[in-house]
Coordinates of C-alpha atoms in Angstrom, one line a residue:
X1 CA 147.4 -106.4 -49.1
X2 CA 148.4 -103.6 -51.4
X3 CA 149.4 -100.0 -50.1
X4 CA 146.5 -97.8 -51.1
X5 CA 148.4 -95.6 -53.8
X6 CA 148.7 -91.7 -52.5
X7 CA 149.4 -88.5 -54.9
X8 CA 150.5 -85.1 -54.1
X9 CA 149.3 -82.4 -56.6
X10 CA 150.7 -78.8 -56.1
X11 CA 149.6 -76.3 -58.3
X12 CA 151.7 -73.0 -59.2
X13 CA 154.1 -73.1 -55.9
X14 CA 155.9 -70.2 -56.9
X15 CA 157.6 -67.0 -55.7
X16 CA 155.3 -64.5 -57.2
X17 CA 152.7 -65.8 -55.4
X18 CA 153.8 -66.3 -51.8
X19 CA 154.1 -63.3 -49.4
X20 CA 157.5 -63.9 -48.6
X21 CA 159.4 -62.3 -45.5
X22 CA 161.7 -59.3 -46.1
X23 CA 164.0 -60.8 -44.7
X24 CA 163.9 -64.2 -47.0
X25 CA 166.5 -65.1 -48.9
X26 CA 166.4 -67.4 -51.6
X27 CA 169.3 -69.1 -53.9
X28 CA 169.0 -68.6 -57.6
X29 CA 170.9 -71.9 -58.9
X30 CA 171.9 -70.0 -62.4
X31 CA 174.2 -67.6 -60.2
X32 CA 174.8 -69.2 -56.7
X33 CA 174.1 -65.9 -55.0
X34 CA 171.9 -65.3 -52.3
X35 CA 168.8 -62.6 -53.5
X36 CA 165.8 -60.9 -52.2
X37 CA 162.7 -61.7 -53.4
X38 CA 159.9 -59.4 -54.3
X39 CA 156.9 -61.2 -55.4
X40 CA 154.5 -59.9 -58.4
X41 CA 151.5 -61.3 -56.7
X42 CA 151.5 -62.2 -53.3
X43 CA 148.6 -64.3 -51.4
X44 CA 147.8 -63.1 -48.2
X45 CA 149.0 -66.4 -45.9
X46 CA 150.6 -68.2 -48.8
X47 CA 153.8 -67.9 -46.8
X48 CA 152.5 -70.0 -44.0
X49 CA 150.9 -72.1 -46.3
X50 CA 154.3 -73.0 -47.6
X51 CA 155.3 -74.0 -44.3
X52 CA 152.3 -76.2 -43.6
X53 CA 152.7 -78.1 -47.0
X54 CA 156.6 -78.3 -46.5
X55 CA 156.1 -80.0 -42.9
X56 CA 153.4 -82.3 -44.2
X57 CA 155.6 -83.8 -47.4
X58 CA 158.6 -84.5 -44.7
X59 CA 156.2 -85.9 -42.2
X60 CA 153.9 -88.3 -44.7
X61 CA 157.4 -88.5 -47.5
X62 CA 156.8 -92.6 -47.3
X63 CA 152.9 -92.0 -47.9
X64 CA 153.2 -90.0 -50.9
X65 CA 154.3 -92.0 -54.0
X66 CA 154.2 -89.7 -56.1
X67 CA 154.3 -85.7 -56.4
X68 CA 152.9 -83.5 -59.5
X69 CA 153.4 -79.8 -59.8
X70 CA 151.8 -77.3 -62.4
X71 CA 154.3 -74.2 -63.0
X72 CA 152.4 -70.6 -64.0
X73 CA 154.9 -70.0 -67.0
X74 CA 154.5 -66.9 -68.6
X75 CA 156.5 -64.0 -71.1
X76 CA 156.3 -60.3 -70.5
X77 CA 153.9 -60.4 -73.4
X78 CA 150.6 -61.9 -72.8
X79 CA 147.0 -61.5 -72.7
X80 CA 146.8 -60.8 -69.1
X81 CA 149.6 -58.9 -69.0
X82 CA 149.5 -54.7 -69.1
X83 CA 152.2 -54.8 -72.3
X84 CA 149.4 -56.3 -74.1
X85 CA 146.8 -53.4 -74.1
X86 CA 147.0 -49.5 -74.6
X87 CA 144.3 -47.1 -74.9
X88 CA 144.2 -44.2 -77.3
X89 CA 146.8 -42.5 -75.5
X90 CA 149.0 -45.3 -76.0
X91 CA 149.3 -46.4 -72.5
X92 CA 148.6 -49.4 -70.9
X93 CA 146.2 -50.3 -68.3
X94 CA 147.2 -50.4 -64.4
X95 CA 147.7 -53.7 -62.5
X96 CA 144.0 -55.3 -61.6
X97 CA 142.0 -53.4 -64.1
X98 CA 139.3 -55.7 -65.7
X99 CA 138.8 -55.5 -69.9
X100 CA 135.3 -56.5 -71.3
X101 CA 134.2 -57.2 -74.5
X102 CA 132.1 -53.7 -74.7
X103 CA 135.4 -52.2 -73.3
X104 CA 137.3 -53.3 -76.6
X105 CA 133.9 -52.7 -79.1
X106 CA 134.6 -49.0 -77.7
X107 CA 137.6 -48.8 -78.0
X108 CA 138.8 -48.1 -74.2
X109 CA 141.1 -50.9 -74.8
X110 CA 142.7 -52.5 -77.5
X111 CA 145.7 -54.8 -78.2
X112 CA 149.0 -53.1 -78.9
X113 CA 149.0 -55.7 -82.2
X114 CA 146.4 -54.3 -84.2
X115 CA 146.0 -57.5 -86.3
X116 CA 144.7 -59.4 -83.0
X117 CA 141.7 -57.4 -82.2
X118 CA 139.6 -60.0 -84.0
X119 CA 141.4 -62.7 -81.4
X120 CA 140.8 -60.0 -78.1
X121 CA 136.6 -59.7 -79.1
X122 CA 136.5 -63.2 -79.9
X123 CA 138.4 -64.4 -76.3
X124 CA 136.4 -61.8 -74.9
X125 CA 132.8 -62.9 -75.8
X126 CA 133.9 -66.2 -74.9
X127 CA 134.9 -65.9 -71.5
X128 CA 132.0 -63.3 -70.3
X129 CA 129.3 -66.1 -72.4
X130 CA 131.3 -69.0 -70.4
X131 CA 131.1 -67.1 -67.3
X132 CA 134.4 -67.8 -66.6
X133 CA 137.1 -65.8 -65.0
X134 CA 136.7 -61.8 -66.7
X135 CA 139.8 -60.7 -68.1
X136 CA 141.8 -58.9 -65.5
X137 CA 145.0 -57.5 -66.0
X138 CA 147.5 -59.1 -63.3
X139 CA 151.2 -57.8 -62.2
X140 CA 153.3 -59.0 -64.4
X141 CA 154.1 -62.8 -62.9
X142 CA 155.7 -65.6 -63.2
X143 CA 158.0 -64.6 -66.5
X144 CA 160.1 -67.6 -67.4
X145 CA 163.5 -67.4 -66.1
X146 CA 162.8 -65.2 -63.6
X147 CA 163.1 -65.5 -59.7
X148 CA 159.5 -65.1 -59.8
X149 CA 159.0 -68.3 -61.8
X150 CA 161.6 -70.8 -59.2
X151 CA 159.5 -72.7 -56.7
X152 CA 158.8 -71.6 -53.1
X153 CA 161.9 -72.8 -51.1
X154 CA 160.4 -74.9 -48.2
X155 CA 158.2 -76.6 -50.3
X156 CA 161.8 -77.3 -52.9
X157 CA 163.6 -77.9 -50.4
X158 CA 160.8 -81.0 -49.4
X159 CA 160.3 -82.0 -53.0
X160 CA 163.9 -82.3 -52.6
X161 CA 163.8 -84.3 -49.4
X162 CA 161.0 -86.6 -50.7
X163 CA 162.8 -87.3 -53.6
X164 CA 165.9 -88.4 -52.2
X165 CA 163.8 -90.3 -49.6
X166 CA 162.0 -92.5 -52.4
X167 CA 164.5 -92.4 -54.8
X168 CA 161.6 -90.6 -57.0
X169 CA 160.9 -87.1 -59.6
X170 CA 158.7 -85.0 -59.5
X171 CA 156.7 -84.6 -62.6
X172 CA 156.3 -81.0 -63.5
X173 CA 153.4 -79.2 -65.8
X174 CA 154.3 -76.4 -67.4
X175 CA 151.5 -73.7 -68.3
X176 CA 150.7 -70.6 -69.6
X177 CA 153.4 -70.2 -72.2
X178 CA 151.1 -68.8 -75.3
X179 CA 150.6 -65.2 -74.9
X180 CA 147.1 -65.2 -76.5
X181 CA 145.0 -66.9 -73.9
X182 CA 144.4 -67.1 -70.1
X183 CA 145.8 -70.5 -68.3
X184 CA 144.3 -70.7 -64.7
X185 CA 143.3 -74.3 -64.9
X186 CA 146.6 -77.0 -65.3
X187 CA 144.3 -79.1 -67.3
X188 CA 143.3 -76.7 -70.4
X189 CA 143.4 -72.9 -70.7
X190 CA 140.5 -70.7 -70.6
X191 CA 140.2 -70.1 -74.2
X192 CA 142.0 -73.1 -76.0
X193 CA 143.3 -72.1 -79.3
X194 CA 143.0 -74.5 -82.4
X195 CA 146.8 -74.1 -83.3
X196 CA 148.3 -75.2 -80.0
X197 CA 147.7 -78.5 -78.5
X198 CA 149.0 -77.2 -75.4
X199 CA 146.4 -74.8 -75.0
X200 CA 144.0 -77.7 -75.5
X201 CA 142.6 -79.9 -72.9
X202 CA 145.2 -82.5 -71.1
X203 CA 144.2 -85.7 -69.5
X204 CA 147.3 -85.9 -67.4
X205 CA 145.7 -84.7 -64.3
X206 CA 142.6 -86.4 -65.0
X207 CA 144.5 -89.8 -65.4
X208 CA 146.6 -88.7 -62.3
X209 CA 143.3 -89.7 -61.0
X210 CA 142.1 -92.8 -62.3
X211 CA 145.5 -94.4 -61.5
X212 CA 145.4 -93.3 -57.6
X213 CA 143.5 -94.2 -54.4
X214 CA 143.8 -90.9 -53.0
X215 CA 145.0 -87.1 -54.6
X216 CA 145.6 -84.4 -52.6
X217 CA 145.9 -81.1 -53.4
X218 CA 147.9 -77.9 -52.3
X219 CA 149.5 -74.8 -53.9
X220 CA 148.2 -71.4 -54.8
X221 CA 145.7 -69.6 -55.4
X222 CA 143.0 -70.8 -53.8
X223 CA 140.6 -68.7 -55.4
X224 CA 141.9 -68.9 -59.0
X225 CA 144.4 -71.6 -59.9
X226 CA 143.6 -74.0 -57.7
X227 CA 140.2 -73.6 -58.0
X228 CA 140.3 -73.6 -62.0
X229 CA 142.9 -76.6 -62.0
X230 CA 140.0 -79.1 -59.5
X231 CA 137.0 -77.6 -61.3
X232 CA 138.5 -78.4 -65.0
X233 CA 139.0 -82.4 -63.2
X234 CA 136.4 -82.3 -61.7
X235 CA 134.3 -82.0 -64.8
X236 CA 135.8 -85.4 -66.1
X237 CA 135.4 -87.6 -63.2
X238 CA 132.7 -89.9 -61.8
X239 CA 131.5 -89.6 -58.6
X240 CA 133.6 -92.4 -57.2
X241 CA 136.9 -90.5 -58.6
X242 CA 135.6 -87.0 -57.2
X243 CA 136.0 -88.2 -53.7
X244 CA 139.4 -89.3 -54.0
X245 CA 140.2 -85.9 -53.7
X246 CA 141.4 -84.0 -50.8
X247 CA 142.0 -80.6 -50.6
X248 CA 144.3 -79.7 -48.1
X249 CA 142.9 -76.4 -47.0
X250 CA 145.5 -75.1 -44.4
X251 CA 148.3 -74.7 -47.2
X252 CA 146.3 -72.4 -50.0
X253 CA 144.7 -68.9 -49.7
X254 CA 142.6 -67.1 -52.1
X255 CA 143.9 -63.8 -53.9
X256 CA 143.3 -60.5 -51.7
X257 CA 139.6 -59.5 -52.7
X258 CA 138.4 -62.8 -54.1
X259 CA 137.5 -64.6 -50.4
X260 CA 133.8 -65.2 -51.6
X261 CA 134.7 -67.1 -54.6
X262 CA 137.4 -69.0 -52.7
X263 CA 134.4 -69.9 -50.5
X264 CA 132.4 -70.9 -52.9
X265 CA 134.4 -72.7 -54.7
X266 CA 135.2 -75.3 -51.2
X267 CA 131.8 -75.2 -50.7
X268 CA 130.9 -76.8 -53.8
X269 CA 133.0 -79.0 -53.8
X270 CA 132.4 -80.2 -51.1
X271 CA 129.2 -80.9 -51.7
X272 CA 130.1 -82.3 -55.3
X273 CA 132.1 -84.6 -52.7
X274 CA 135.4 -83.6 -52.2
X275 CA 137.3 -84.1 -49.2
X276 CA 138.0 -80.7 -47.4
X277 CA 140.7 -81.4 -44.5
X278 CA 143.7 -79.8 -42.9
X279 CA 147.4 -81.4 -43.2
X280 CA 147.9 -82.5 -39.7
X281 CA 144.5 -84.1 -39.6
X282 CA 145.0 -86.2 -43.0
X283 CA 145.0 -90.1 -42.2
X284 CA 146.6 -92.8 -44.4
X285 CA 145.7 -96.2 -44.0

């Protein structure tokens, strides 16, 4: 009787976005020297949620054939980024504050590049017609080559394990790179852009899908990646595929502020059929 085939998809497991200890240390592999970490962006809980995750890959390593993680991978420059903006004054906005279509029309905020305010009202009107995410301007996170960008160290370190345990890699999805455009989701950013296929919807997730019994799914945030990355999948599966999902609830935490929407967003899908669950209490057969 074939073994029912078991994925593990982790979405943005990285420093920025776990409330780390003080007192952590981590290793960067560049220098060999042992730093402190001060995340950009850190979810209340993530930490823990690390831990949870980390314990379940060691525990269920022979269940899980195979383990997919999207990266948050951004420059200093982007979109959602506060380098991206001034006012009239010539500074740029604080972490958190949100820019609207009518913001830019009036002239409150506009791009430090001049020749892309047509981009900026375009992106604009598209997300707020979309109803999608508004744009906010975030720390700035995740910066390629930055401590900020490396995995969370207990769930490495059991990537690590797993991998040696199954004689397996990890497959790893990189996202975010373009500076013009907003890429929550690991399957296609918010506003895909004509000139970059990788801004442009990728089946790899969806497919990740098809060719599995079961998917489960970790990693942070609750209330924005995560919940971008399952509702972009979502929209391509059938009803049968939807519920071979499994969110593993216990190991991802919304953003400070955005509870509701993290909420909402297990809410529906678990009525769309999605499996809800904790670690400990996930059964294989």
């Amino acid at each position: 009787m074939r073994q029912p085939m078991t994925s593990l998809l982790i979405i943005d497991p990285q420093y920025d976005f776990y409330d780390v200890p003080v007192n952590e240390q981590f290793t960067l592999d560049s220098e060999h020297q042992e730093k402190t970490i001060a995340p950009a962006l850190p979810v209340p809980g993530a930490w823990n949620d690390a831990q949870r995750l980390a314990n379940f890959i060691v525990k269920q390593q022979q269940h899980i054939h195979s383990i997919l993680v999207t990266l948050d991978s951004h420059n200093e420059y982007d979109i959602a980024h506060a380098v991206y903006w001034q006012n009239k004054s010539g500074e740029h906005p604080a972490p958190f504050t949100l820019i609207s279509h009518q913001n830019i029309v009036d002239g409150i905020w506009l791009p430090t590049k001049p020749e892309l305010i047509e981009h900026v009202l375009a992106y604009t009107q598209s997300l707020e017609q979309a109803g999608k995410y508004s744009l906010i301007i975030w720390p700035t996170h995740c910066v390629m080559g930055t401590a900020g960008h490396n995995i969370v160290e207990p769930i490495q370190t059991a990537i690590q394990s797993w991998e040696q345990q199954t004689n397996t890699q990890h497959i790893s999805i990189s996202k975010g790179e373009n500076p013009h455009t907003e890429h929550y989701g690991g399957c296609e950013a918010e506003y895909p852009l004509a000139d970059d296929k990788n801004t442009q919807f990728d089946p790899q997730l969806v497919e990740l899908v098809k060719q599995n019994d079961h998917v489960l799914i970790s990693g942070q945030a609750l209330s924005h990646c995560v919940a971008s990355t399952v509702e972009q999948m979502v929209d391509k599966l059938t009803q049968d595929e939807i519920r071979k999902l499994t969110l593993l609830v216990d190991t991802t935490s919304p953003v400070a502020g955005f509870e509701q929407q993290a909420k909402a967003f297990i809410e529906k899908m678990a009525h769309l059929g999605v499996h809800i669950t904790k670690s400990e209490d996930v059964i294989f057969n």
